[in-house]
Short mmCIF file of C-alpha atoms in Angstrom, two decimals:
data_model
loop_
_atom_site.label_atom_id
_atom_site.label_comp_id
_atom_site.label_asym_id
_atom_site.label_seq_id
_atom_site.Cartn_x
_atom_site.Cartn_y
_atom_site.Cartn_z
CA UNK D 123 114.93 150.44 40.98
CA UNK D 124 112.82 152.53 43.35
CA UNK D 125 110.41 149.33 43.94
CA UNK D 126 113.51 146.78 44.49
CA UNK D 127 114.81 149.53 47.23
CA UNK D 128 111.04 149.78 48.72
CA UNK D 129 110.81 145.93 48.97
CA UNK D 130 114.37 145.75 50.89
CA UNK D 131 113.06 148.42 53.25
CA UNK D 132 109.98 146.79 53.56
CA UNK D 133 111.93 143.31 54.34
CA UNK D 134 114.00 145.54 56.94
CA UNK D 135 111.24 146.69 59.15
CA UNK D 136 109.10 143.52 58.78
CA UNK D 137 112.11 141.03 59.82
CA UNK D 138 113.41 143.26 62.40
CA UNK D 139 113.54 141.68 66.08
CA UNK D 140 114.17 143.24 69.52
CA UNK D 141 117.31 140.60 69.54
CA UNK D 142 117.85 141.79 73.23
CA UNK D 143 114.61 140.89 74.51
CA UNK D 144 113.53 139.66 78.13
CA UNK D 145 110.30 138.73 78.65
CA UNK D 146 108.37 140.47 81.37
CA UNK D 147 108.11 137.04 83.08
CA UNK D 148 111.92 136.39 82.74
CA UNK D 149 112.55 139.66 84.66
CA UNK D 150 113.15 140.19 88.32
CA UNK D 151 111.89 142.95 89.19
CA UNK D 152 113.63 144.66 92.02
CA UNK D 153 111.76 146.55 94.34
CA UNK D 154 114.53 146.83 97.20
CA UNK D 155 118.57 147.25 97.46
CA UNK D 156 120.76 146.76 101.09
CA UNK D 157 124.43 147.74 100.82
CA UNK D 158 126.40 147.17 103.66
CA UNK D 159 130.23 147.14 104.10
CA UNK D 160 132.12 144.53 105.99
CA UNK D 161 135.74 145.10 106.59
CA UNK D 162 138.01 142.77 105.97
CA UNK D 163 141.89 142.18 106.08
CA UNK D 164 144.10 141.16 103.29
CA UNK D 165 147.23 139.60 104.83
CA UNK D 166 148.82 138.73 101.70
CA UNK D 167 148.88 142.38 100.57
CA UNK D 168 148.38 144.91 103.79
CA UNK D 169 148.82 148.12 102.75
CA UNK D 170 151.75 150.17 104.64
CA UNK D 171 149.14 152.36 106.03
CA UNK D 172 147.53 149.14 107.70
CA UNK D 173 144.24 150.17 106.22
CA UNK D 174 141.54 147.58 105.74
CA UNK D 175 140.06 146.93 101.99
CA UNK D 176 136.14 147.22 101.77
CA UNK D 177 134.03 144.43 101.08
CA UNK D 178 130.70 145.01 100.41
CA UNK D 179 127.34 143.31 101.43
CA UNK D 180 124.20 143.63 98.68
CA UNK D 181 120.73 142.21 99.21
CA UNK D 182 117.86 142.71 96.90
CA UNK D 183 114.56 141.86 97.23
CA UNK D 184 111.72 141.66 94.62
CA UNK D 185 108.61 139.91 94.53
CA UNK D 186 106.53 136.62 93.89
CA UNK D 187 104.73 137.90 91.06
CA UNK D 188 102.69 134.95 91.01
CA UNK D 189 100.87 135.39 94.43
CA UNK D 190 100.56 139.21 93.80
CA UNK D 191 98.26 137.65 90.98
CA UNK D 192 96.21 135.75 93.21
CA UNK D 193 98.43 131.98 92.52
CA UNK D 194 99.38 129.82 95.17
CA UNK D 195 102.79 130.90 97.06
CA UNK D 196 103.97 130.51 100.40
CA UNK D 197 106.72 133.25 99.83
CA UNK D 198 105.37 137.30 99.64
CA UNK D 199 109.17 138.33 98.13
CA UNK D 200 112.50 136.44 97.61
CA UNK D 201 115.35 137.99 99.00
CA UNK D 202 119.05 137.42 98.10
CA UNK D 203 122.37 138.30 99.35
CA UNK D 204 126.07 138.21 97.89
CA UNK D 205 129.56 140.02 98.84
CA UNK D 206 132.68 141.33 96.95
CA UNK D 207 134.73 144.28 96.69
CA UNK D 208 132.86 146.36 93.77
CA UNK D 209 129.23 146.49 94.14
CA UNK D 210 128.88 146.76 90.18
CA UNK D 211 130.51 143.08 90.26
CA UNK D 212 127.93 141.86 93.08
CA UNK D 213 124.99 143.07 91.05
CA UNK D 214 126.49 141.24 87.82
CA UNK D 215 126.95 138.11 89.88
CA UNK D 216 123.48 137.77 91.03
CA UNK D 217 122.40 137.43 87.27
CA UNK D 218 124.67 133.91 88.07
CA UNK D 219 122.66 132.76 90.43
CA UNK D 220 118.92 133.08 89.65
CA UNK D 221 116.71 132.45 87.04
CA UNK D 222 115.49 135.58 85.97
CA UNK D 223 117.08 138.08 85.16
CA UNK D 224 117.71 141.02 87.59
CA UNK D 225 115.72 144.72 86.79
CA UNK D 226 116.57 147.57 88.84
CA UNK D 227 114.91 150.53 87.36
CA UNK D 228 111.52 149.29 89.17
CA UNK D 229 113.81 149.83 92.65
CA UNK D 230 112.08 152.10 95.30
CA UNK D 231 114.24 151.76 98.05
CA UNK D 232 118.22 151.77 98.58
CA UNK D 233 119.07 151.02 102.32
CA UNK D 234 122.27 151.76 103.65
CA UNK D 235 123.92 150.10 106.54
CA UNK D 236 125.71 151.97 109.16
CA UNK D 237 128.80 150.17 108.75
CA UNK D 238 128.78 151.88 105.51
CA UNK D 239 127.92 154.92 106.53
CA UNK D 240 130.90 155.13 109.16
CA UNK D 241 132.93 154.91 106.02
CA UNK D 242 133.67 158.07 103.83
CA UNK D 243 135.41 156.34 100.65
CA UNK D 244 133.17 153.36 100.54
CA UNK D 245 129.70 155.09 101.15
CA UNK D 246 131.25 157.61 98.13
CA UNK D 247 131.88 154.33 96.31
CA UNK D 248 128.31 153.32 96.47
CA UNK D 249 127.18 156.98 95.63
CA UNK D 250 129.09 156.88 92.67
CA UNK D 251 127.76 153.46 91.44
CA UNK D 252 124.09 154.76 91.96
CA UNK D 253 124.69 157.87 90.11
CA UNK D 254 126.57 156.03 87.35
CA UNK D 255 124.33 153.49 86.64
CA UNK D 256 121.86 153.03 83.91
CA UNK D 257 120.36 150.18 85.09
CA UNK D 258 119.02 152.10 88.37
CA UNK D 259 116.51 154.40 88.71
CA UNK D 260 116.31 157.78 89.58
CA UNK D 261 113.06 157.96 91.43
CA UNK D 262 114.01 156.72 95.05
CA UNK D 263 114.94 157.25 98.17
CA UNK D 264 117.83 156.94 99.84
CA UNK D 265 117.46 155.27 103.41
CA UNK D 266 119.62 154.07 106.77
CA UNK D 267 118.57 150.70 108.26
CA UNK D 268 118.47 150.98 112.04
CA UNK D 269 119.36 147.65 111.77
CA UNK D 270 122.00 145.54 109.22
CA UNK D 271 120.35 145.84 105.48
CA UNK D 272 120.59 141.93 105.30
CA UNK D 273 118.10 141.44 108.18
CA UNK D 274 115.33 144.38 107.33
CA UNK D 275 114.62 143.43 103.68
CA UNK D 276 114.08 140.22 104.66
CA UNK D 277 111.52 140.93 107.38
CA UNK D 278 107.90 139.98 106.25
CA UNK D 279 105.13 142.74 106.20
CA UNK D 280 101.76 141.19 106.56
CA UNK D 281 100.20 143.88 104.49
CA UNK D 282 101.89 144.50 101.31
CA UNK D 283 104.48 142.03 99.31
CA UNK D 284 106.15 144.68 97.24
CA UNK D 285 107.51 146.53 99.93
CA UNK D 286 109.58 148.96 98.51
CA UNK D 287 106.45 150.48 96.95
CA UNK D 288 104.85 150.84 100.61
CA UNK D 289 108.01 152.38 101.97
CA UNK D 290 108.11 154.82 98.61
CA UNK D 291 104.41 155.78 99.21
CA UNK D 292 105.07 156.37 103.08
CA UNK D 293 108.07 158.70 101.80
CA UNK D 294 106.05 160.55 99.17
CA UNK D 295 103.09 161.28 100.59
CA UNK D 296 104.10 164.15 103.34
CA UNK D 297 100.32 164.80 104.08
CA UNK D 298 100.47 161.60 106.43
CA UNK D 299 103.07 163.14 108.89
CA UNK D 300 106.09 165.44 109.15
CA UNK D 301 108.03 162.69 110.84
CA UNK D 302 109.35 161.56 107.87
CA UNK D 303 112.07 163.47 106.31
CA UNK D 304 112.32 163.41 102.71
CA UNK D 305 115.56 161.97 100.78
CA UNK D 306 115.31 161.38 97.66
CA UNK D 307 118.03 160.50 95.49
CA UNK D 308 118.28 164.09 93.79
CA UNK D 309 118.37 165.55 97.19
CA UNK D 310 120.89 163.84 98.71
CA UNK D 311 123.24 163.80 95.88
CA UNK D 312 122.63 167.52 95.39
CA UNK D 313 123.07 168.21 98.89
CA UNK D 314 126.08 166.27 99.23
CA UNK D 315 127.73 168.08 96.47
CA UNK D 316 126.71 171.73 97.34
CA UNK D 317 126.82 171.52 101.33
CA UNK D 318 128.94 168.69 101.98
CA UNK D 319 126.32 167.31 104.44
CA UNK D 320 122.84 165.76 103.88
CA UNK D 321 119.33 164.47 105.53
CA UNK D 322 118.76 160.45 105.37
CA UNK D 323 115.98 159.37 106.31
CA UNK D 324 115.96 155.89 108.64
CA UNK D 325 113.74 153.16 108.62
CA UNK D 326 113.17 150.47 111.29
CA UNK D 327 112.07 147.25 110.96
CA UNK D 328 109.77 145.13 113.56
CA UNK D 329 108.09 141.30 113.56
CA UNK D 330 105.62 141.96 110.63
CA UNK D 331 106.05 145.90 109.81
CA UNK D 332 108.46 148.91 109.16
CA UNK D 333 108.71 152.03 111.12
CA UNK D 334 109.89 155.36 108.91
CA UNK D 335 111.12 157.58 111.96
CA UNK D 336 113.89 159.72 112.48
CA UNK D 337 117.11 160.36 110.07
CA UNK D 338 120.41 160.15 110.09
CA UNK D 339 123.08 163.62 109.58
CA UNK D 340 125.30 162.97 107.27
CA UNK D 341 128.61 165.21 106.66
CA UNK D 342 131.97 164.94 104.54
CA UNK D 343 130.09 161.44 103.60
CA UNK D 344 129.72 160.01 107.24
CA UNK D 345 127.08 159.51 109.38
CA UNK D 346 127.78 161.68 111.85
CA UNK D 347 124.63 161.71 113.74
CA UNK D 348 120.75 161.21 114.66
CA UNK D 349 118.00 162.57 114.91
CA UNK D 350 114.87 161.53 116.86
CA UNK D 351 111.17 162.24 115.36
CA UNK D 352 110.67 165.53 117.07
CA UNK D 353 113.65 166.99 115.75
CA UNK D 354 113.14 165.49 112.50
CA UNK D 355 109.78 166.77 112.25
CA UNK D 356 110.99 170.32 113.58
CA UNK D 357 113.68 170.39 110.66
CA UNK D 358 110.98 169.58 108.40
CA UNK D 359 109.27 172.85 109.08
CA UNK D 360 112.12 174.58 108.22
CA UNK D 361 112.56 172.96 104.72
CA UNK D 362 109.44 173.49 104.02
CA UNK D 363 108.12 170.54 103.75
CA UNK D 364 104.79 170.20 106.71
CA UNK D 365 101.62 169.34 105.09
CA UNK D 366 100.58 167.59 108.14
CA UNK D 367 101.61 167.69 111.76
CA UNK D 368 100.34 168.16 115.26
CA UNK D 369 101.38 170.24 118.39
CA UNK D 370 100.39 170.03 121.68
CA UNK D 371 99.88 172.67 124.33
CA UNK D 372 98.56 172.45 127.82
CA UNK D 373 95.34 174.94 128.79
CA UNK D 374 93.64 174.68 131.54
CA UNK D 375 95.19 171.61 133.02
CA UNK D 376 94.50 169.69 129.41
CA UNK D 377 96.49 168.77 126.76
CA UNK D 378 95.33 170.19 123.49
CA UNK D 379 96.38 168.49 120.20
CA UNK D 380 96.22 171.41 117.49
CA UNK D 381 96.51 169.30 113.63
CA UNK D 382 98.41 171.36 111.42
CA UNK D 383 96.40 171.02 107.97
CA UNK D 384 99.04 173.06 105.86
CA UNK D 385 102.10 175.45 106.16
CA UNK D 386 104.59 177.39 104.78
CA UNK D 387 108.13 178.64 105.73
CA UNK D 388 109.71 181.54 104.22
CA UNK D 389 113.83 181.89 104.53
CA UNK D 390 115.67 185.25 104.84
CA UNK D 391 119.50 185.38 105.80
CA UNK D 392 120.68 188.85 107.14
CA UNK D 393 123.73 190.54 108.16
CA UNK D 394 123.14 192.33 111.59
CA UNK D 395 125.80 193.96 113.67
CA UNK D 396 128.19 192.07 111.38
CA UNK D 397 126.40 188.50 112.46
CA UNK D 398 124.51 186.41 110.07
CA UNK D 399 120.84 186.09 110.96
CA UNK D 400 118.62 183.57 109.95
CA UNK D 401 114.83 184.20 109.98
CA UNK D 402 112.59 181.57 109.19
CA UNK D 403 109.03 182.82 109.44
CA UNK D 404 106.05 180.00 109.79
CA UNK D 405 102.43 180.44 108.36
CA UNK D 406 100.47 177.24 109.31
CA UNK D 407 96.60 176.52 109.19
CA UNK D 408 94.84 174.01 111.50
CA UNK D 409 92.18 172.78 113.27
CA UNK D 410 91.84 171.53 117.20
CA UNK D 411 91.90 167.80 117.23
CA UNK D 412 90.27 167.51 120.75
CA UNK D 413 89.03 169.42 124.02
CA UNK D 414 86.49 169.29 126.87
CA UNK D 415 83.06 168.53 125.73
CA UNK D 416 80.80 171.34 126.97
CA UNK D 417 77.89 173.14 126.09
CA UNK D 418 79.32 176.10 123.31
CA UNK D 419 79.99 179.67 124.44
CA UNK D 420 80.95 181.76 121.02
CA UNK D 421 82.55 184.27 123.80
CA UNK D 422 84.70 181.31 125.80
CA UNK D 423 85.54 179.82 122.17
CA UNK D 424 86.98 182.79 120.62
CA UNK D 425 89.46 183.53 123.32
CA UNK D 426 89.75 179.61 123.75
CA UNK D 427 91.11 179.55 120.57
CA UNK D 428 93.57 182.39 120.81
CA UNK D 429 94.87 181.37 123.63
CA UNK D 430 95.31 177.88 121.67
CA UNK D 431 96.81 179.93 119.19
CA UNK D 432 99.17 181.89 121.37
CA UNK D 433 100.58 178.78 122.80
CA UNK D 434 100.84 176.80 120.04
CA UNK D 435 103.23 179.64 118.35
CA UNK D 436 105.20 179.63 120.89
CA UNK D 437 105.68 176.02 121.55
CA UNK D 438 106.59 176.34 117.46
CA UNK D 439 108.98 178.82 118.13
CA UNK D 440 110.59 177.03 120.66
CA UNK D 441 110.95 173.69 119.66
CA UNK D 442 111.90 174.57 116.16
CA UNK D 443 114.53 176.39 117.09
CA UNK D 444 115.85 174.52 119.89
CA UNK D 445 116.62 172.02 116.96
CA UNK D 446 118.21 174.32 114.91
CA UNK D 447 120.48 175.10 117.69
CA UNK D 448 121.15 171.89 118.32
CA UNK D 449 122.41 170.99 114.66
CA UNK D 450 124.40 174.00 114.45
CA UNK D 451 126.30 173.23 117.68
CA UNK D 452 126.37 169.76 118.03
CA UNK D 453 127.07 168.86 114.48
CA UNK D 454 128.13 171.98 112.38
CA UNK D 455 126.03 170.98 109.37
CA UNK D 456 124.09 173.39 107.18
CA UNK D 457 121.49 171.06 106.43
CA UNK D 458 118.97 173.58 105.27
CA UNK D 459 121.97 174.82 102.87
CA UNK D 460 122.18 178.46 104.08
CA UNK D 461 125.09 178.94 102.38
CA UNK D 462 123.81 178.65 98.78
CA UNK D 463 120.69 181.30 99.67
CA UNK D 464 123.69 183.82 100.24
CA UNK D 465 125.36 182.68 97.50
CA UNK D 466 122.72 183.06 94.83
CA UNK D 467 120.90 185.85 96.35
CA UNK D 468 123.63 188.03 98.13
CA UNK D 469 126.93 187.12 96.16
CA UNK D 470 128.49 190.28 97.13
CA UNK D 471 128.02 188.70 100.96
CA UNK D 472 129.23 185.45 100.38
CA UNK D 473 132.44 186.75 98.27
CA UNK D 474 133.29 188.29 101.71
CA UNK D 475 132.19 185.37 104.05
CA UNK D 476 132.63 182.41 101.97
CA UNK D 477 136.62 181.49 103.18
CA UNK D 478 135.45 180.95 106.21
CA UNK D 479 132.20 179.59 106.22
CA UNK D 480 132.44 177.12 108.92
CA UNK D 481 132.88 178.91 111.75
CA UNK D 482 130.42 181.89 110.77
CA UNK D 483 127.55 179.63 110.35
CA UNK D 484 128.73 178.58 114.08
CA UNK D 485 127.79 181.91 114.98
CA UNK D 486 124.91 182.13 113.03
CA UNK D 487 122.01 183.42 115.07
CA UNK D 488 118.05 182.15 114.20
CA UNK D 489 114.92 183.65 115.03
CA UNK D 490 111.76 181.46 114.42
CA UNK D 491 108.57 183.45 114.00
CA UNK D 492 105.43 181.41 113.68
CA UNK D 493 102.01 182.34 112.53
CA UNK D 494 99.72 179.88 113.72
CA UNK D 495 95.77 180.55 112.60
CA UNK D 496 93.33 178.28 113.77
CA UNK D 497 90.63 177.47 111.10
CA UNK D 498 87.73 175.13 113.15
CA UNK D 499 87.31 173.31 116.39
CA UNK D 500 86.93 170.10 113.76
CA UNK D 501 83.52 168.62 111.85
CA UNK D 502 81.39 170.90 115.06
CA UNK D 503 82.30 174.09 113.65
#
């Protein structure tokens, strides 16, 4: 008995198949997703609000394996576009269309169109399908097109075929610059849910390249705003998140580039005089990038550099908070989520300022103190 029940299990595991199978060269693998909305109106049934239904606009991209392995191709990537109203039924439909079979777990990069973003309940549509789905990833970043999402993916980049994966490696590696903001998934959808209002960072695309600059604001799932690469850069600083920047100061009629090498920005929310103060304190490293060539003077180069010093703190201070300002007035938004530091930290504080929240962060005062140390004059000293 025992050896008739061994066989059968031995049958079992020897005869068993993956019966679900796709082989690797079947499989198109998806390294890039545009979603778009395009309104349109149904004149058969218009609602009695006159609203217009959504109809949405997905392109993917992926590419030609076979000249990524050194074959003869004349195409880098093959990019496809469909409509509909559900963007779970566009992605189905592709699978219609081509040969392989679509894989979007490889997918660095979802673009969003501003059309989309100008619309609450269909950019919370999209969120919800990217959340939901098992057949997405979790380890990408969510983007605005400066242009429509049909026309960027399909713009060639003379450098690198899968170019989701250069966008994704531009994104993750903050040592390059602080221009780019960081918006990953897990950020934005954690943001969202907790502030109400998020980061996004944009990309722009030219004749043979892409440009990762600026971001969009987003708030009560609109885009509500943009930001330019200063301010983006500033507001990195105050997440946190500058491994590699540079600010320049004038001395003696020259304009001194100072490289930040590394920094580090410390939050503290206080209640002064019955006002909320935020104080975000800056300790950054770095290095002069450039000055006059003359003959050395250790005398003239210490106070050179503490002058550098002096002025690049303050140019810091200034700039960094002039953005601040600027999103708290212009836009309301508590990007850098304020509001759950007092809530995890100070709970008896937020129990008393949490009803109304909006217009005391208004109010909310900043003070930007930055400690700027400078390290060498570059590979001299």
């Amino acid at each position: 008995m025992i050896k008739r029940v061994s066989v059968v299990i031995l049958i079992c595991i020897l005869m068993t198949g993956c019966w679900d199978k796709v082989e690797i060269n079947k499989r198109a693998f998806v390294s890039m997703v545009g979603i778009d909305k395009v309104p349109v109106e149904d004149d058969a049934e218009k609602p009695e609000e006159d609203e217009t239904k959504s109809e949405y606009i997905v392109t993917i991209a992926y590419p030609n394996a076979g000249l990524i392995a050194g074959k003869d191709g004349e195409e880098s990537k093959y990019v496809y576009t469909s409509k509909g109203v559900n963007v779970a039924e566009i992605i189905d439909e592709f699978n219609t269309r081509l040969e392989k079979t679509l894989f979007l777990r490889h997918a660095k990069i979802i673009i969003l169109g501003k059309e989309l973003m100008k619309d609450p309940k269909a950019f919370r549509e999209v969120l919800d399908y990217i959340e939901r789905s098992p057949k997405i990833g979790r380890q990408l970043h969510i983007m605005i097109g400066d242009k429509n999402p049909d026309e960027l993916l399909k713009t060639p980049v003379k450098d690198e075929p899968i170019v989701g994966a250069l966008i994704r490696e531009v994104m993750n590696e903050n040592r390059r610059t602080a221009k780019v903001t960081h918006s990953n998934l897990e950020y934005v959808l954690k943001s969202l849910q907790e502030s109400n209002c998020a980061i996004i960072s944009k990309v722009t695309p030219f004749e043979d390249e892409y440009k990762i600059s600026g971001s969009g604001i987003i708030k009560d799932y609109k885009l509500i705003g943009e930001l330019n690469e200063a301010d983006s850069r500033n507001l990195m600083y105050l997440f946190n998140k500058v491994q590699n920047s540079i600010v320049k100061v004038e001395i003696d009629n020259q304009i001194v580039p100072i490289e930040i090498m590394r920094s580090h920005t410390k939050l503290k929310v206080e209640e002064e005089n019955n006002n909320l103060v935020a104080k975000f304190t800056i300790n950054s490293e770095a290095r002069i990038g450039s000055h006059l060539f003359d003959i050395s003077d250790p005398n003239r180069d210490d106070h050179y550099i503490k002058e550098v010093e002096k002025l690049g703190e303050k140019r810091l201070e200034e700039e960094i908070g002039r953005t601040y300002n600027m999103i708290k007035n212009d836009y309301n938004v508590d990007l850098l989520q304020i509001n759950e530091k007092i809530r995890k930290f100070n709970p008896k504080l937020w129990d008393k300022i949490s009803k109304d929240w909006d217009s005391i962060y208004g109010n909310t005062k900043v003070v930007i103190k930055s400690n700027l140390k400078v390290r060498t004059m570059g590979v001299i000293k």
